[in-house]
C-alpha cells in the first residue's frame, strides 16, 4: 500500500518544519508527502520552501482546512491517507503498525497520541482512552445511537482512500473542518480499527484549546454550532446509507452534552439553546454517561462527580472545574496526579484551528 501524508498549514511557521520532517521520517518504502500552505501570512513559505526537493509543495489562497485537504487529496495517489496537522508529529513506525491491522472495508485506523508542549517535550499523557476491546460493529451501533465514540484528533487517524473520496463528496462546503467531517462519517461508511499504542504526537501550544488558561464561552458556543452542523451531516449520510439513527442524536451525545452543560453554566445569556436548564442538561448527561458503553466504570464515576460538582458549586469553583475539564494543561498538579491515578478521561476537544 502507498501512504500519502497531507499537511495543510496556515501560519504555523514555528511547527510546520518539524511536521514535515516527521512525515519524511515515517519508515515505509512507498510514501509521498504533500504540503498545502493555506494562505499563510507569516514566514511559513520560507520554511516550506526548504523541503521542495523532498515533498510536493502547493501555495494557495486561504480556503480553510476542508478546502486545503480536498485540494491536497486531489494531488495524492496513496491508498492510505494521513492528514497531519502542521503542529503535530508522526512516529516513524505509524504506517508499519497501521498495515498490520488493515483489511478490506476499513474506513480508518485510529491510534493514540502523546501530548507534547510547544518545544516538543513529552507531557506524560496520551489521548484518547480507548475501550479495552475492539468491536467495529458495536462501535457503529453506539455511534448511530449517540453520535459519540472514542476518537483521537485528526492526526491520529489513517484513512482509506476510497473512504476519503466518498466523504469529501458528501461534505457540505459550509463546514470548514475536514477533521469533523471525516471523524463523523468514518463509523458510518466503514469499519474502524484501533491501535492502543501512541503513534503520533499532539502539540499543546498557545493557540490551541488544551493550552487555555481561562474559559472562553465563544469557543464553547463554536463547538456547539459545529455539533449542530455535524448532526445535519450525520442525518444526511444516514439517510443515504439507510442506517437507523436516533431522532435527536445530540440529546444522547456524551461529548456534545458536556459542552452544552459548560456553555449553559459559563454564560447563560449567550447559550444557544434557550430551552436548556442546567439541571435538565445534567440529567441527560448522567443518562448518557451511564448508557455510553465504551466508557470504563471508573471514568463514568469521575464524570458523574464532575457533573454534580459543576451543577451545585458556586460560580468561581464551577468555572475552575469546567476549565480543568476542557483544558487539561490548566489543571493543578494535584488534580493531574489524581486523574492520572484513575486513568482520566480524554478532555473533549474544542475547535482550535482556524
Coordinates of C-alpha atoms in Angstrom, one line a residue, residues 165-334:
X165 CA -13.1 10.3 -1.6
X166 CA -16.7 9.4 -0.7
X167 CA -16.7 11.5 2.5
X168 CA -15.5 14.6 0.6
X169 CA -18.2 14.1 -2.0
X170 CA -20.9 14.4 0.6
X171 CA -19.2 17.1 2.8
X172 CA -21.0 20.4 2.6
X173 CA -18.8 23.5 1.9
X174 CA -20.3 25.2 4.9
X175 CA -18.3 23.0 7.2
X176 CA -14.7 24.3 7.3
X177 CA -13.2 21.5 9.4
X178 CA -12.4 18.3 7.4
X179 CA -11.4 16.6 10.6
X180 CA -15.0 16.9 11.8
X181 CA -16.4 15.5 8.6
X182 CA -14.1 12.5 8.4
X183 CA -14.5 11.6 12.1
X184 CA -18.3 11.8 11.8
X185 CA -18.6 9.7 8.7
X186 CA -15.9 7.1 9.4
X187 CA -18.1 4.8 11.6
X188 CA -21.0 5.1 9.1
X189 CA -19.1 4.3 5.9
X190 CA -16.7 1.6 7.0
X191 CA -15.0 -0.3 9.9
X192 CA -12.8 1.4 12.4
X193 CA -9.7 -0.4 13.7
X194 CA -8.0 0.7 16.9
X195 CA -4.3 0.7 17.9
X196 CA -3.7 1.5 21.6
X197 CA -0.1 2.4 21.1
X198 CA 0.7 6.1 20.7
X199 CA 1.9 6.6 17.1
X200 CA 1.7 10.4 16.8
X201 CA 2.2 13.5 19.0
X202 CA -0.4 16.2 19.6
X203 CA 1.2 19.5 20.3
X204 CA -0.1 21.8 23.1
X205 CA 0.7 25.4 22.5
X206 CA -0.7 28.9 23.0
X207 CA -3.2 28.9 20.2
X208 CA -5.0 25.6 20.8
X209 CA -7.8 24.8 23.2
X210 CA -5.9 22.5 25.5
X211 CA -3.5 25.3 26.4
X212 CA -6.2 27.6 27.6
X213 CA -5.7 29.2 31.0
X214 CA -9.2 30.9 31.1
X215 CA -12.6 30.0 29.9
X216 CA -13.8 31.3 26.5
X217 CA -17.6 31.0 26.1
X218 CA -17.3 31.7 22.4
X219 CA -15.2 28.6 21.9
X220 CA -17.9 26.5 23.7
X221 CA -20.6 28.0 21.5
X222 CA -18.5 27.4 18.4
X223 CA -18.2 23.8 19.4
X224 CA -21.9 23.5 19.9
X225 CA -22.5 25.1 16.4
X226 CA -20.1 22.6 14.9
X227 CA -22.0 19.8 16.6
X228 CA -25.3 21.1 15.1
X229 CA -23.7 21.1 11.6
X230 CA -22.3 17.6 12.1
X231 CA -25.7 16.4 13.2
X232 CA -27.1 17.6 9.9
X233 CA -24.3 15.8 8.0
X234 CA -25.0 12.7 10.3
X235 CA -28.7 12.7 9.3
X236 CA -27.9 13.2 5.6
X237 CA -25.4 10.4 5.5
X238 CA -27.6 8.0 7.5
X239 CA -30.5 8.7 5.0
X240 CA -28.3 7.9 2.0
X241 CA -26.9 4.8 3.6
X242 CA -30.3 3.7 5.0
X243 CA -28.9 3.5 8.5
X244 CA -31.2 3.7 11.6
X245 CA -30.4 6.6 13.9
X246 CA -32.0 8.3 16.9
X247 CA -34.4 11.1 16.2
X248 CA -32.2 13.6 18.1
X249 CA -28.8 12.1 18.3
X250 CA -27.3 15.2 20.1
X251 CA -29.7 14.6 23.0
X252 CA -27.7 11.4 23.7
X253 CA -24.3 12.6 22.7
X254 CA -21.8 12.2 25.5
X255 CA -19.3 14.8 24.1
X256 CA -22.0 17.3 23.0
X257 CA -23.8 17.4 26.3
X258 CA -20.6 18.1 28.2
X259 CA -20.0 21.2 26.1
X260 CA -23.7 22.1 26.3
X261 CA -23.7 22.0 30.1
X262 CA -20.5 24.0 30.3
X263 CA -21.9 26.7 27.9
X264 CA -25.1 27.0 30.0
X265 CA -23.2 27.3 33.2
X266 CA -20.4 29.7 32.0
X267 CA -22.5 32.2 30.1
X268 CA -26.3 31.6 30.3
X269 CA -27.2 34.7 28.4
X270 CA -25.3 33.6 25.3
X271 CA -26.2 29.9 25.4
X272 CA -27.7 29.0 22.0
X273 CA -30.3 26.5 23.4
X274 CA -32.7 28.8 25.1
X275 CA -34.9 26.0 26.4
X276 CA -32.0 24.4 28.4
X277 CA -31.7 24.3 32.1
X278 CA -28.6 23.3 33.9
X279 CA -30.4 20.6 35.8
X280 CA -32.0 19.2 32.6
X281 CA -28.7 19.0 30.8
X282 CA -27.0 17.5 33.8
X283 CA -29.7 14.7 34.0
X284 CA -29.3 14.0 30.3
X285 CA -25.6 13.9 30.6
X286 CA -25.8 11.5 33.6
X287 CA -28.0 9.2 31.5
X288 CA -25.6 9.4 28.5
X289 CA -22.6 8.5 30.8
X290 CA -24.4 5.6 32.3
X291 CA -25.5 4.2 28.9
X292 CA -22.3 5.0 27.0
X293 CA -20.9 1.5 26.9
X294 CA -17.5 2.5 25.6
X295 CA -16.7 4.2 28.9
X296 CA -15.0 2.4 31.7
X297 CA -16.8 2.3 35.1
X298 CA -14.2 4.4 36.9
X299 CA -14.3 7.0 34.1
X300 CA -18.0 7.2 34.5
X301 CA -17.6 7.8 38.2
X302 CA -15.2 10.6 37.6
X303 CA -17.6 12.2 35.1
X304 CA -20.6 11.9 37.5
X305 CA -18.6 13.6 40.2
X306 CA -17.7 16.4 37.8
X307 CA -21.4 16.9 36.7
X308 CA -22.7 17.1 40.3
X309 CA -19.9 19.4 41.3
X310 CA -20.4 21.8 38.4
X311 CA -24.1 21.9 39.0
X312 CA -24.0 22.6 42.7
X313 CA -20.9 24.6 43.4
X314 CA -20.6 28.4 43.4
X315 CA -19.7 30.2 40.2
X316 CA -16.0 30.6 40.9
X317 CA -15.4 26.9 41.6
X318 CA -17.7 25.9 38.8
X319 CA -15.7 27.8 36.2
X320 CA -12.5 26.2 37.5
X321 CA -14.0 22.7 37.2
X322 CA -15.1 23.4 33.7
X323 CA -11.8 24.8 32.6
X324 CA -9.9 21.8 34.1
X325 CA -12.3 19.5 32.2
X326 CA -11.8 21.1 28.8
X327 CA -8.2 22.4 29.0
X328 CA -6.1 19.6 30.6
X329 CA -2.9 21.6 30.7
X330 CA -4.6 24.1 33.1
X331 CA -5.2 21.5 35.8
X332 CA -3.2 21.9 39.0
X333 CA -0.7 19.2 39.7
X334 CA -2.7 17.5 42.4

